[in-house]
C-alpha atoms as one frame of an Amber mdcrd trajectory, in Angstrom:
protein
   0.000   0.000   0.000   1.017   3.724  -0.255  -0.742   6.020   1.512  -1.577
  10.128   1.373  -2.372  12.353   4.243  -5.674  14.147   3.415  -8.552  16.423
   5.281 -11.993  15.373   4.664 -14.565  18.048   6.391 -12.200  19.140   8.787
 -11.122  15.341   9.460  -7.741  13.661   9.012  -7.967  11.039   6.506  -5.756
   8.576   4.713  -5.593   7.947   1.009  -4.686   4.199   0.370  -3.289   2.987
  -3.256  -2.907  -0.122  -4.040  -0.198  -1.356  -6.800  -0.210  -5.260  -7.972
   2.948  -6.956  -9.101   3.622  -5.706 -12.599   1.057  -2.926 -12.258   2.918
  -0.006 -14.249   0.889   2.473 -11.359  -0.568   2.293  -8.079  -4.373   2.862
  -8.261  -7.221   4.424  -5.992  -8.205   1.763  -3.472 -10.506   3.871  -0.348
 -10.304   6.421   2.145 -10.718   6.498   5.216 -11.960   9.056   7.635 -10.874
   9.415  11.231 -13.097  10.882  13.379 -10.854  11.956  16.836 -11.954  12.214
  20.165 -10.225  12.902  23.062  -7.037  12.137  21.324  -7.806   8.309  20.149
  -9.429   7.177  17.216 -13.493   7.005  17.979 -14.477   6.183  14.473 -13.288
   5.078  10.708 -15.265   5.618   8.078 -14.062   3.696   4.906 -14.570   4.996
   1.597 -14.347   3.437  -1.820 -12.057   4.841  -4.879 -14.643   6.676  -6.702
 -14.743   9.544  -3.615 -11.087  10.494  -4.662 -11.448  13.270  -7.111 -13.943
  15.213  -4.670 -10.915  15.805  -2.713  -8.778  16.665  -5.449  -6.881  13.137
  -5.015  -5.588  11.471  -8.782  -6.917   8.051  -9.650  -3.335   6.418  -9.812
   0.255   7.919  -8.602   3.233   6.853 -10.763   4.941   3.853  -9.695   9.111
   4.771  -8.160  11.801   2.984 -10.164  12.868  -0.033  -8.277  16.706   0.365
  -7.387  18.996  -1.003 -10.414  15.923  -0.480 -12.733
């Protein structure tokens, strides 16, 4: 997985892409939303793919060249 830090109304939330062996690109897999309360985690709310483009998130992220590649 490869994850990006995001806000989603006034929430911290988590990006996750997901990249399968010989995938060129990782794509969109969910979000999820953390709702916080009194400093621990009181509530996720999971999110599919099709959510990131509302908060300006791309649909894949370029895949780094493996070392020696």
């Amino acid at each position: 997985l490869r994850c990006v830090t995001t806000r989603a109304n006034g929430l911290p939330a988590v990006a996750a892409y997901v990249r399968r062996a010989g995938d060129p690109a990782w794509t969109a897999l969910a979000m999820d939303v953390l709702r916080i309360e009194e400093g621990t985690i009181a509530e996720i709310l999971t999110f599919g793919p099709d959510v990131f483009a509302a908060f300006g998130l791309a649909p894949t992220l370029e895949a780094e060249r493996e070392p020696g590649a």
